[in-house]
Tab-separated table of C-alpha atoms in Angstrom:
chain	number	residue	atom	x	y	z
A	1	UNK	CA	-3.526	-8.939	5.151
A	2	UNK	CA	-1.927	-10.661	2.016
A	3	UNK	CA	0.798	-9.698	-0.260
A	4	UNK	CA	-1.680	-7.440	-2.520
A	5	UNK	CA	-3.132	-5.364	0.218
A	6	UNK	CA	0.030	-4.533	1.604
A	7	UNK	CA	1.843	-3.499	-1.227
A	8	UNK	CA	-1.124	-1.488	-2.554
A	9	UNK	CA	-1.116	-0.284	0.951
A	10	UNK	CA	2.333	0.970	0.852
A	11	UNK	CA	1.886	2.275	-2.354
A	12	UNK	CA	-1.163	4.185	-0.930
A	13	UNK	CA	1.263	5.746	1.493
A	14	UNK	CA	3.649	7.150	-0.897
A	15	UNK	CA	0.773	8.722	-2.854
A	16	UNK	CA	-0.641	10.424	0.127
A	17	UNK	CA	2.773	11.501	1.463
């Protein structure tokens, strides 16, 4: 994973949470 995917993946995270 690169930079991009993981911060859209954290942001992802605090959507669903």
């Amino acid at each position: 994973m690169n930079l991009l995917n993981i911060c859209a993946y954290l942001y992802c995270m605090e959507i669903v949470k």
